[in-house]
Amino acid sequence: MMLVADIGGTKIAVARAGDDGELCSDVVSVPTPASRGAAAVVAATVTALQQVRAPDDTAFGIATAGVVDTATGTVLGATSSIAGWAGTPLAAQVGQALGLPGWVVGDGNAFGTALAAEHGARSLVALVAGTGIGGSLVVDGVPLTGAHHAGGHFGHVVAAEAHGLPCPCGATGHLEAVASGHGILAWYRANGGDPGVVSAHELSRRPDDAAAVAALTTAGAALGAAAASLANALDPEIVAVCGSVTRAGAVWETALRGAYADTLMPASAGTPVVIADAGPRTALRGAALHALGRMAP
């Protein structure tokens, strides 16, 4: 048995998982004290894990936002969603507080690992579209993290629809700038949208708002083309799209599926794209599977 956590910019979810990676307790969520810095976030994570801890828990697994060195469990890079998160030796600090060994993985790779297991796929590309866009390439149950631990950050591939638009990473023209929740809302406002709209989720409830329809169509098309481009280049068994943006409605999904089909090359035409209903439980399961894969037999 083990403890698992998913650390995001707004909430921390924790639970317990069995030796098969399946969750065996309710998920408990607490707010992330993101503005108070890394020490406060680590302390909140430890406190939440202690609340669900049982005597037979022997390890922990954590999924977190940011670029993670999975060998050391250190957060190498992160956006401003959690103040001072980059450089946090997360595995070491949580392990010292709990007195348990543990492993840390980026949340995009946690999602990919769990979705590959769920779909029984030996190879899978995941695109996680929420406030930002992350993702994962999983082969034989293991996410490919790359030479600089940044593998799977598919939000930073170039998208034609994002030409000239600023990305939170500091570059321009990246997919995240137009197809993430933040990017959709920014595009909507920049193209004559109602300034009173404060969330991209509101746009799906405005069918008579031409700017809202255009924003969702643009975002869906950009994400669909990027998904197909990755399928063309990497040839996975399946492409999975998940995250809060997938609740954007029929206009968004129609645009995504259309662009996906139009962009696939003939050899990849049979690669399915699924809209996955994935949330905190998925990330927690991915954290558990990641840890189990690294524990001594």
PDB file of C-alpha atoms in Angstrom:
ATOM      1  CA  MET A   1       0.000   0.000   0.000  1.00  0.00           C
ATOM      2  CA  MET A   2       1.135   3.545  -0.631  1.00  0.00           C
ATOM      3  CA  LEU A   3       0.186   7.180  -0.316  1.00  0.00           C
ATOM      4  CA  VAL A   4      -0.361   9.250  -3.458  1.00  0.00           C
ATOM      5  CA  ALA A   5      -0.741  12.968  -4.091  1.00  0.00           C
ATOM      6  CA  ASP A   6      -1.466  15.250  -7.042  1.00  0.00           C
ATOM      7  CA  ILE A   7      -0.193  18.800  -6.537  1.00  0.00           C
ATOM      8  CA  GLY A   8      -1.736  21.464  -8.744  1.00  0.00           C
ATOM      9  CA  GLY A   9      -1.819  25.218  -8.695  1.00  0.00           C
ATOM     10  CA  THR A  10      -5.236  25.378  -7.016  1.00  0.00           C
ATOM     11  CA  LYS A  11      -5.624  22.134  -5.077  1.00  0.00           C
ATOM     12  CA  ILE A  12      -3.758  19.162  -3.667  1.00  0.00           C
ATOM     13  CA  ALA A  13      -5.501  15.780  -3.957  1.00  0.00           C
ATOM     14  CA  VAL A  14      -4.395  12.781  -1.870  1.00  0.00           C
ATOM     15  CA  ALA A  15      -5.447   9.154  -1.486  1.00  0.00           C
ATOM     16  CA  ARG A  16      -4.091   5.668  -0.902  1.00  0.00           C
ATOM     17  CA  ALA A  17      -3.315   3.103  -3.611  1.00  0.00           C
ATOM     18  CA  GLY A  18      -2.817  -0.638  -3.631  1.00  0.00           C
ATOM     19  CA  ASP A  19      -0.049  -2.740  -5.110  1.00  0.00           C
ATOM     20  CA  ASP A  20      -1.828  -2.692  -8.492  1.00  0.00           C
ATOM     21  CA  GLY A  21      -1.899   1.107  -8.613  1.00  0.00           C
ATOM     22  CA  GLU A  22      -5.660   1.284  -8.101  1.00  0.00           C
ATOM     23  CA  LEU A  23      -6.945   3.759  -5.550  1.00  0.00           C
ATOM     24  CA  CYS A  24      -8.320   2.126  -2.430  1.00  0.00           C
ATOM     25  CA  SER A  25      -9.580   5.158  -0.521  1.00  0.00           C
ATOM     26  CA  ASP A  26     -11.595   8.278  -1.083  1.00  0.00           C
ATOM     27  CA  VAL A  27      -9.782  11.236  -2.603  1.00  0.00           C
ATOM     28  CA  VAL A  28      -9.263  14.122  -0.187  1.00  0.00           C
ATOM     29  CA  SER A  29      -8.586  17.590  -1.605  1.00  0.00           C
ATOM     30  CA  VAL A  30      -7.235  20.700   0.078  1.00  0.00           C
ATOM     31  CA  PRO A  31      -6.436  24.144  -1.345  1.00  0.00           C
ATOM     32  CA  THR A  32      -2.881  24.680  -2.581  1.00  0.00           C
ATOM     33  CA  PRO A  33      -1.261  27.577  -0.698  1.00  0.00           C
ATOM     34  CA  ALA A  34       0.448  28.480  -3.966  1.00  0.00           C
ATOM     35  CA  SER A  35       1.083  32.149  -3.234  1.00  0.00           C
ATOM     36  CA  ARG A  36       2.840  31.306   0.042  1.00  0.00           C
ATOM     37  CA  GLY A  37       5.642  29.444  -1.694  1.00  0.00           C
ATOM     38  CA  ALA A  38       7.158  25.979  -1.953  1.00  0.00           C
ATOM     39  CA  ALA A  39       7.648  25.344   1.770  1.00  0.00           C
ATOM     40  CA  ALA A  40       3.963  25.964   2.451  1.00  0.00           C
ATOM     41  CA  VAL A  41       2.902  23.706  -0.428  1.00  0.00           C
ATOM     42  CA  VAL A  42       5.150  20.880   0.765  1.00  0.00           C
ATOM     43  CA  ALA A  43       3.822  21.259   4.312  1.00  0.00           C
ATOM     44  CA  ALA A  44       0.210  21.191   3.089  1.00  0.00           C
ATOM     45  CA  THR A  45       0.934  18.068   1.042  1.00  0.00           C
ATOM     46  CA  VAL A  46       2.498  16.291   4.011  1.00  0.00           C
ATOM     47  CA  THR A  47      -0.397  17.245   6.291  1.00  0.00           C
ATOM     48  CA  ALA A  48      -2.945  15.980   3.760  1.00  0.00           C
ATOM     49  CA  LEU A  49      -1.068  12.707   3.285  1.00  0.00           C
ATOM     50  CA  GLN A  50      -0.858  12.208   7.033  1.00  0.00           C
ATOM     51  CA  GLN A  51      -4.636  12.541   7.231  1.00  0.00           C
ATOM     52  CA  VAL A  52      -5.198   9.518   4.966  1.00  0.00           C
ATOM     53  CA  ARG A  53      -2.144   7.516   6.049  1.00  0.00           C
ATOM     54  CA  ALA A  54      -2.531   3.957   7.324  1.00  0.00           C
ATOM     55  CA  PRO A  55      -0.003   1.743   9.164  1.00  0.00           C
ATOM     56  CA  ASP A  56       0.604  -0.471   6.118  1.00  0.00           C
ATOM     57  CA  ASP A  57       1.629   2.377   3.786  1.00  0.00           C
ATOM     58  CA  THR A  58       5.245   1.759   2.810  1.00  0.00           C
ATOM     59  CA  ALA A  59       5.940   4.429   0.155  1.00  0.00           C
ATOM     60  CA  PHE A  60       4.473   7.427  -1.639  1.00  0.00           C
ATOM     61  CA  GLY A  61       4.050   8.676  -5.180  1.00  0.00           C
ATOM     62  CA  ILE A  62       3.434  12.278  -6.218  1.00  0.00           C
ATOM     63  CA  ALA A  63       2.298  13.877  -9.461  1.00  0.00           C
ATOM     64  CA  THR A  64       3.021  17.575  -9.710  1.00  0.00           C
ATOM     65  CA  ALA A  65       2.931  20.501 -12.063  1.00  0.00           C
ATOM     66  CA  GLY A  66       6.319  21.451 -13.461  1.00  0.00           C
ATOM     67  CA  VAL A  67       9.353  19.838 -15.057  1.00  0.00           C
ATOM     68  CA  VAL A  68      10.500  17.011 -12.820  1.00  0.00           C
ATOM     69  CA  ASP A  69      13.779  15.119 -12.570  1.00  0.00           C
ATOM     70  CA  THR A  70      12.260  11.718 -11.866  1.00  0.00           C
ATOM     71  CA  ALA A  71      15.612  10.292 -10.761  1.00  0.00           C
ATOM     72  CA  THR A  72      15.863  12.692  -7.815  1.00  0.00           C
ATOM     73  CA  GLY A  73      12.255  13.775  -7.403  1.00  0.00           C
ATOM     74  CA  THR A  74      13.216  17.437  -7.786  1.00  0.00           C
ATOM     75  CA  VAL A  75      11.098  20.063  -9.532  1.00  0.00           C
ATOM     76  CA  LEU A  76      13.471  21.604 -12.066  1.00  0.00           C
ATOM     77  CA  GLY A  77      11.185  24.203 -13.598  1.00  0.00           C
ATOM     78  CA  ALA A  78       7.683  25.555 -13.120  1.00  0.00           C
ATOM     79  CA  THR A  79       5.390  28.401 -14.035  1.00  0.00           C
ATOM     80  CA  SER A  80       4.318  31.076 -11.580  1.00  0.00           C
ATOM     81  CA  SER A  81       1.210  29.098 -10.567  1.00  0.00           C
ATOM     82  CA  ILE A  82       3.139  27.961  -7.476  1.00  0.00           C
ATOM     83  CA  ALA A  83       5.532  30.588  -6.157  1.00  0.00           C
ATOM     84  CA  GLY A  84       9.123  29.357  -5.923  1.00  0.00           C
ATOM     85  CA  TRP A  85       8.251  25.808  -7.002  1.00  0.00           C
ATOM     86  CA  ALA A  86      11.279  25.403  -9.297  1.00  0.00           C
ATOM     87  CA  GLY A  87      14.195  23.854  -7.440  1.00  0.00           C
ATOM     88  CA  THR A  88      12.088  22.128  -4.789  1.00  0.00           C
ATOM     89  CA  PRO A  89      13.550  18.708  -3.777  1.00  0.00           C
ATOM     90  CA  LEU A  90      10.041  17.374  -3.390  1.00  0.00           C
ATOM     91  CA  ALA A  91      10.729  13.665  -2.916  1.00  0.00           C
ATOM     92  CA  ALA A  92      13.413  14.346  -0.321  1.00  0.00           C
ATOM     93  CA  GLN A  93      11.363  16.821   1.680  1.00  0.00           C
ATOM     94  CA  VAL A  94       8.150  14.787   1.716  1.00  0.00           C
ATOM     95  CA  GLY A  95      10.116  11.600   2.370  1.00  0.00           C
ATOM     96  CA  GLN A  96      11.876  13.127   5.353  1.00  0.00           C
ATOM     97  CA  ALA A  97       8.595  14.354   6.816  1.00  0.00           C
ATOM     98  CA  LEU A  98       6.794  11.018   6.321  1.00  0.00           C
ATOM     99  CA  GLY A  99       9.727   8.701   6.971  1.00  0.00           C
ATOM    100  CA  LEU A 100       8.942   6.852   3.732  1.00  0.00           C
ATOM    101  CA  PRO A 101      10.618   6.410   0.339  1.00  0.00           C
ATOM    102  CA  GLY A 102       8.848   8.067  -2.558  1.00  0.00           C
ATOM    103  CA  TRP A 103       8.937   9.084  -6.203  1.00  0.00           C
ATOM    104  CA  VAL A 104       7.736  12.159  -8.095  1.00  0.00           C
ATOM    105  CA  VAL A 105       6.554  12.508 -11.695  1.00  0.00           C
ATOM    106  CA  GLY A 106       5.240  15.427 -13.748  1.00  0.00           C
ATOM    107  CA  ASP A 107       1.458  15.540 -13.844  1.00  0.00           C
ATOM    108  CA  GLY A 108       1.284  15.222 -17.639  1.00  0.00           C
ATOM    109  CA  ASN A 109       3.298  12.029 -17.491  1.00  0.00           C
ATOM    110  CA  ALA A 110       1.143  10.782 -14.607  1.00  0.00           C
ATOM    111  CA  PHE A 111      -1.956  11.248 -16.750  1.00  0.00           C
ATOM    112  CA  GLY A 112      -0.311   9.491 -19.686  1.00  0.00           C
ATOM    113  CA  THR A 113       0.831   6.526 -17.590  1.00  0.00           C
ATOM    114  CA  ALA A 114      -2.640   6.001 -16.137  1.00  0.00           C
ATOM    115  CA  LEU A 115      -4.431   6.417 -19.467  1.00  0.00           C
ATOM    116  CA  ALA A 116      -2.116   3.932 -21.184  1.00  0.00           C
ATOM    117  CA  ALA A 117      -2.916   1.389 -18.467  1.00  0.00           C
ATOM    118  CA  GLU A 118      -6.643   2.155 -18.687  1.00  0.00           C
ATOM    119  CA  HIS A 119      -6.735   1.632 -22.462  1.00  0.00           C
ATOM    120  CA  GLY A 120      -4.323  -1.309 -22.462  1.00  0.00           C
ATOM    121  CA  ALA A 121      -2.069   0.552 -24.882  1.00  0.00           C
ATOM    122  CA  ARG A 122       1.639  -0.167 -25.226  1.00  0.00           C
ATOM    123  CA  SER A 123       2.123   3.293 -26.715  1.00  0.00           C
ATOM    124  CA  LEU A 124       0.016   6.375 -26.122  1.00  0.00           C
ATOM    125  CA  VAL A 125       0.230  10.120 -26.668  1.00  0.00           C
ATOM    126  CA  ALA A 126      -1.669  12.161 -24.093  1.00  0.00           C
ATOM    127  CA  LEU A 127      -2.544  15.837 -24.385  1.00  0.00           C
ATOM    128  CA  VAL A 128      -3.727  17.361 -21.105  1.00  0.00           C
ATOM    129  CA  ALA A 129      -5.541  20.620 -21.827  1.00  0.00           C
ATOM    130  CA  GLY A 130      -6.438  22.660 -18.778  1.00  0.00           C
ATOM    131  CA  THR A 131      -5.255  26.064 -17.587  1.00  0.00           C
ATOM    132  CA  GLY A 132      -2.109  25.173 -19.544  1.00  0.00           C
ATOM    133  CA  ILE A 133      -1.311  22.218 -21.794  1.00  0.00           C
ATOM    134  CA  GLY A 134       0.847  19.270 -20.812  1.00  0.00           C
ATOM    135  CA  GLY A 135       1.110  15.754 -22.054  1.00  0.00           C
ATOM    136  CA  SER A 136       3.044  12.555 -22.295  1.00  0.00           C
ATOM    137  CA  LEU A 137       4.428   9.923 -24.656  1.00  0.00           C
ATOM    138  CA  VAL A 138       4.165   6.548 -22.932  1.00  0.00           C
ATOM    139  CA  VAL A 139       5.876   3.450 -24.318  1.00  0.00           C
ATOM    140  CA  ASP A 140       5.488   0.100 -22.545  1.00  0.00           C
ATOM    141  CA  GLY A 141       4.098   1.820 -19.473  1.00  0.00           C
ATOM    142  CA  VAL A 142       6.960   4.287 -19.122  1.00  0.00           C
ATOM    143  CA  PRO A 143       6.742   7.986 -20.057  1.00  0.00           C
ATOM    144  CA  LEU A 144       9.647   9.238 -22.150  1.00  0.00           C
ATOM    145  CA  THR A 145      10.934  12.232 -20.215  1.00  0.00           C
ATOM    146  CA  GLY A 146      13.829  13.115 -22.514  1.00  0.00           C
ATOM    147  CA  ALA A 147      17.366  14.385 -22.076  1.00  0.00           C
ATOM    148  CA  HIS A 148      16.283  17.462 -20.119  1.00  0.00           C
ATOM    149  CA  HIS A 149      13.299  15.939 -18.256  1.00  0.00           C
ATOM    150  CA  ALA A 150      10.903  18.050 -20.368  1.00  0.00           C
ATOM    151  CA  GLY A 151       9.446  15.260 -22.519  1.00  0.00           C
ATOM    152  CA  GLY A 152       5.684  15.516 -22.974  1.00  0.00           C
ATOM    153  CA  HIS A 153       5.378  19.296 -22.798  1.00  0.00           C
ATOM    154  CA  PHE A 154       3.287  19.269 -25.955  1.00  0.00           C
ATOM    155  CA  GLY A 155       1.762  22.647 -25.152  1.00  0.00           C
ATOM    156  CA  HIS A 156       4.948  24.125 -26.551  1.00  0.00           C
ATOM    157  CA  VAL A 157       4.767  22.742 -30.066  1.00  0.00           C
ATOM    158  CA  VAL A 158       4.161  25.431 -32.695  1.00  0.00           C
ATOM    159  CA  ALA A 159       0.554  26.005 -33.783  1.00  0.00           C
ATOM    160  CA  ALA A 160      -0.387  28.094 -36.815  1.00  0.00           C
ATOM    161  CA  GLU A 161      -3.425  29.464 -34.968  1.00  0.00           C
ATOM    162  CA  ALA A 162      -1.152  30.832 -32.236  1.00  0.00           C
ATOM    163  CA  HIS A 163       1.128  32.826 -34.551  1.00  0.00           C
ATOM    164  CA  GLY A 164       2.364  35.884 -32.695  1.00  0.00           C
ATOM    165  CA  LEU A 165       0.507  35.053 -29.483  1.00  0.00           C
ATOM    166  CA  PRO A 166       2.521  35.047 -26.236  1.00  0.00           C
ATOM    167  CA  CYS A 167       2.933  31.751 -24.385  1.00  0.00           C
ATOM    168  CA  PRO A 168       3.409  31.667 -20.584  1.00  0.00           C
ATOM    169  CA  CYS A 169       6.838  30.111 -21.201  1.00  0.00           C
ATOM    170  CA  GLY A 170       8.014  33.393 -22.751  1.00  0.00           C
ATOM    171  CA  ALA A 171       7.995  32.326 -26.407  1.00  0.00           C
ATOM    172  CA  THR A 172       5.296  33.032 -28.989  1.00  0.00           C
ATOM    173  CA  GLY A 173       3.219  30.861 -31.278  1.00  0.00           C
ATOM    174  CA  HIS A 174       2.961  27.823 -29.010  1.00  0.00           C
ATOM    175  CA  LEU A 175      -0.152  25.634 -28.805  1.00  0.00           C
ATOM    176  CA  GLU A 176      -0.764  26.595 -25.174  1.00  0.00           C
ATOM    177  CA  ALA A 177      -1.223  30.232 -26.202  1.00  0.00           C
ATOM    178  CA  VAL A 178      -4.405  29.414 -28.133  1.00  0.00           C
ATOM    179  CA  ALA A 179      -5.739  26.015 -26.989  1.00  0.00           C
ATOM    180  CA  SER A 180      -5.393  26.067 -23.192  1.00  0.00           C
ATOM    181  CA  GLY A 181      -8.118  27.459 -20.936  1.00  0.00           C
ATOM    182  CA  HIS A 182      -6.067  30.603 -20.454  1.00  0.00           C
ATOM    183  CA  GLY A 183      -5.312  30.836 -24.182  1.00  0.00           C
ATOM    184  CA  ILE A 184      -8.935  30.391 -25.243  1.00  0.00           C
ATOM    185  CA  LEU A 185     -10.084  33.204 -22.980  1.00  0.00           C
ATOM    186  CA  ALA A 186      -7.241  35.478 -24.109  1.00  0.00           C
ATOM    187  CA  TRP A 187      -8.061  34.836 -27.789  1.00  0.00           C
ATOM    188  CA  TYR A 188     -11.749  35.529 -27.141  1.00  0.00           C
ATOM    189  CA  ARG A 189     -11.049  38.850 -25.437  1.00  0.00           C
ATOM    190  CA  ALA A 190      -8.548  39.914 -28.112  1.00  0.00           C
ATOM    191  CA  ASN A 191     -11.103  39.263 -30.848  1.00  0.00           C
ATOM    192  CA  GLY A 192     -13.990  41.362 -29.594  1.00  0.00           C
ATOM    193  CA  GLY A 193     -15.337  39.120 -26.859  1.00  0.00           C
ATOM    194  CA  ASP A 194     -17.375  40.285 -23.886  1.00  0.00           C
ATOM    195  CA  PRO A 195     -14.882  41.592 -21.294  1.00  0.00           C
ATOM    196  CA  GLY A 196     -17.246  40.443 -18.563  1.00  0.00           C
ATOM    197  CA  VAL A 197     -16.552  36.782 -19.356  1.00  0.00           C
ATOM    198  CA  VAL A 198     -14.006  35.531 -16.842  1.00  0.00           C
ATOM    199  CA  SER A 199     -13.708  31.832 -17.724  1.00  0.00           C
ATOM    200  CA  ALA A 200     -13.198  29.860 -20.913  1.00  0.00           C
ATOM    201  CA  HIS A 201     -15.852  27.433 -19.659  1.00  0.00           C
ATOM    202  CA  GLU A 202     -18.470  30.168 -20.049  1.00  0.00           C
ATOM    203  CA  LEU A 203     -17.915  30.283 -23.798  1.00  0.00           C
ATOM    204  CA  SER A 204     -19.629  26.942 -24.423  1.00  0.00           C
ATOM    205  CA  ARG A 205     -22.787  28.464 -22.940  1.00  0.00           C
ATOM    206  CA  ARG A 206     -22.802  31.365 -25.440  1.00  0.00           C
ATOM    207  CA  PRO A 207     -23.945  29.792 -28.751  1.00  0.00           C
ATOM    208  CA  ASP A 208     -25.062  33.158 -30.127  1.00  0.00           C
ATOM    209  CA  ASP A 209     -21.751  34.855 -29.341  1.00  0.00           C
ATOM    210  CA  ALA A 210     -19.763  34.776 -32.590  1.00  0.00           C
ATOM    211  CA  ALA A 211     -16.471  35.474 -30.818  1.00  0.00           C
ATOM    212  CA  ALA A 212     -17.092  32.606 -28.385  1.00  0.00           C
ATOM    213  CA  VAL A 213     -17.826  30.175 -31.210  1.00  0.00           C
ATOM    214  CA  ALA A 214     -14.724  31.363 -33.070  1.00  0.00           C
ATOM    215  CA  ALA A 215     -12.523  31.003 -29.970  1.00  0.00           C
ATOM    216  CA  LEU A 216     -13.686  27.434 -29.339  1.00  0.00           C
ATOM    217  CA  THR A 217     -13.377  26.523 -33.020  1.00  0.00           C
ATOM    218  CA  THR A 218      -9.862  27.952 -33.225  1.00  0.00           C
ATOM    219  CA  ALA A 219      -8.758  26.186 -30.034  1.00  0.00           C
ATOM    220  CA  GLY A 220     -10.250  22.850 -31.058  1.00  0.00           C
ATOM    221  CA  ALA A 221      -8.711  23.006 -34.522  1.00  0.00           C
ATOM    222  CA  ALA A 222      -5.289  23.892 -33.115  1.00  0.00           C
ATOM    223  CA  LEU A 223      -5.381  21.061 -30.590  1.00  0.00           C
ATOM    224  CA  GLY A 224      -6.673  18.557 -33.154  1.00  0.00           C
ATOM    225  CA  ALA A 225      -3.958  19.431 -35.652  1.00  0.00           C
ATOM    226  CA  ALA A 226      -1.283  19.183 -32.954  1.00  0.00           C
ATOM    227  CA  ALA A 227      -2.613  15.807 -31.828  1.00  0.00           C
ATOM    228  CA  ALA A 228      -2.521  14.489 -35.391  1.00  0.00           C
ATOM    229  CA  SER A 229       0.964  15.893 -35.956  1.00  0.00           C
ATOM    230  CA  LEU A 230       2.176  14.008 -32.899  1.00  0.00           C
ATOM    231  CA  ALA A 231       0.438  10.864 -34.159  1.00  0.00           C
ATOM    232  CA  ASN A 232       2.159  11.270 -37.529  1.00  0.00           C
ATOM    233  CA  ALA A 233       5.567  11.730 -35.922  1.00  0.00           C
ATOM    234  CA  LEU A 234       5.377   9.201 -33.070  1.00  0.00           C
ATOM    235  CA  ASP A 235       2.919   6.546 -34.354  1.00  0.00           C
ATOM    236  CA  PRO A 236       1.257   5.634 -31.028  1.00  0.00           C
ATOM    237  CA  GLU A 237      -1.543   3.119 -30.714  1.00  0.00           C
ATOM    238  CA  ILE A 238      -3.884   5.811 -29.411  1.00  0.00           C
ATOM    239  CA  VAL A 239      -4.054   9.553 -28.770  1.00  0.00           C
ATOM    240  CA  ALA A 240      -5.912  10.671 -25.654  1.00  0.00           C
ATOM    241  CA  VAL A 241      -7.045  14.241 -24.994  1.00  0.00           C
ATOM    242  CA  CYS A 242      -8.073  15.083 -21.442  1.00  0.00           C
ATOM    243  CA  GLY A 243      -8.264  17.969 -19.003  1.00  0.00           C
ATOM    244  CA  SER A 244     -10.818  20.618 -18.141  1.00  0.00           C
ATOM    245  CA  VAL A 245     -10.883  22.065 -21.678  1.00  0.00           C
ATOM    246  CA  THR A 246     -12.515  18.854 -22.920  1.00  0.00           C
ATOM    247  CA  ARG A 247     -15.729  20.110 -21.305  1.00  0.00           C
ATOM    248  CA  ALA A 248     -15.842  22.983 -23.825  1.00  0.00           C
ATOM    249  CA  GLY A 249     -18.698  21.404 -25.758  1.00  0.00           C
ATOM    250  CA  ALA A 250     -19.680  20.273 -29.230  1.00  0.00           C
ATOM    251  CA  VAL A 251     -18.254  23.218 -31.193  1.00  0.00           C
ATOM    252  CA  TRP A 252     -14.804  22.615 -29.724  1.00  0.00           C
ATOM    253  CA  GLU A 253     -14.919  18.827 -30.162  1.00  0.00           C
ATOM    254  CA  THR A 254     -16.182  19.009 -33.749  1.00  0.00           C
ATOM    255  CA  ALA A 255     -13.311  21.340 -34.644  1.00  0.00           C
ATOM    256  CA  LEU A 256     -10.789  19.104 -32.898  1.00  0.00           C
ATOM    257  CA  ARG A 257     -11.937  15.909 -34.614  1.00  0.00           C
ATOM    258  CA  GLY A 258     -12.133  17.591 -37.999  1.00  0.00           C
ATOM    259  CA  ALA A 259      -8.617  19.012 -37.795  1.00  0.00           C
ATOM    260  CA  TYR A 260      -7.308  15.710 -36.454  1.00  0.00           C
ATOM    261  CA  ALA A 261      -8.724  13.742 -39.391  1.00  0.00           C
ATOM    262  CA  ASP A 262      -7.546  16.337 -41.916  1.00  0.00           C
ATOM    263  CA  THR A 263      -3.978  16.391 -40.550  1.00  0.00           C
ATOM    264  CA  LEU A 264      -3.296  12.648 -40.233  1.00  0.00           C
ATOM    265  CA  MET A 265      -1.170  11.186 -42.991  1.00  0.00           C
ATOM    266  CA  PRO A 266      -2.516   7.999 -44.646  1.00  0.00           C
ATOM    267  CA  ALA A 267      -0.225   5.677 -42.686  1.00  0.00           C
ATOM    268  CA  SER A 268      -1.593   7.077 -39.396  1.00  0.00           C
ATOM    269  CA  ALA A 269      -5.223   7.343 -40.458  1.00  0.00           C
ATOM    270  CA  GLY A 270      -6.268   4.470 -38.212  1.00  0.00           C
ATOM    271  CA  THR A 271      -4.917   6.053 -35.029  1.00  0.00           C
ATOM    272  CA  PRO A 272      -7.922   6.812 -32.811  1.00  0.00           C
ATOM    273  CA  VAL A 273      -8.260   9.980 -30.779  1.00  0.00           C
ATOM    274  CA  VAL A 274     -10.301   9.653 -27.585  1.00  0.00           C
ATOM    275  CA  ILE A 275     -11.641  12.406 -25.356  1.00  0.00           C
ATOM    276  CA  ALA A 276     -10.821  10.947 -21.954  1.00  0.00           C
ATOM    277  CA  ASP A 277     -12.763  11.706 -18.799  1.00  0.00           C
ATOM    278  CA  ALA A 278      -9.672  12.095 -16.647  1.00  0.00           C
ATOM    279  CA  GLY A 279      -9.294  14.029 -13.418  1.00  0.00           C
ATOM    280  CA  PRO A 280      -7.512  13.872 -10.057  1.00  0.00           C
ATOM    281  CA  ARG A 281      -8.073  10.127  -9.715  1.00  0.00           C
ATOM    282  CA  THR A 282      -6.284   9.605 -13.038  1.00  0.00           C
ATOM    283  CA  ALA A 283      -3.259  11.652 -11.949  1.00  0.00           C
ATOM    284  CA  LEU A 284      -3.177   9.855  -8.590  1.00  0.00           C
ATOM    285  CA  ARG A 285      -3.271   6.477 -10.282  1.00  0.00           C
ATOM    286  CA  GLY A 286      -0.450   7.578 -12.582  1.00  0.00           C
ATOM    287  CA  ALA A 287       1.620   8.662  -9.579  1.00  0.00           C
ATOM    288  CA  ALA A 288       1.062   5.260  -8.006  1.00  0.00           C
ATOM    289  CA  LEU A 289       1.998   3.366 -11.167  1.00  0.00           C
ATOM    290  CA  HIS A 290       5.111   5.504 -11.546  1.00  0.00           C
ATOM    291  CA  ALA A 291       6.204   4.736  -7.993  1.00  0.00           C
ATOM    292  CA  LEU A 292       5.420   1.017  -8.316  1.00  0.00           C
ATOM    293  CA  GLY A 293       7.568   0.835 -11.438  1.00  0.00           C
ATOM    294  CA  ARG A 294      10.549   2.130  -9.497  1.00  0.00           C
ATOM    295  CA  MET A 295      10.175   0.204  -6.248  1.00  0.00           C
ATOM    296  CA  ALA A 296      12.487  -2.722  -5.638  1.00  0.00           C
ATOM    297  CA  PRO A 297      10.686  -6.046  -6.246  1.00  0.00           C
TER     298      PRO A 297
END
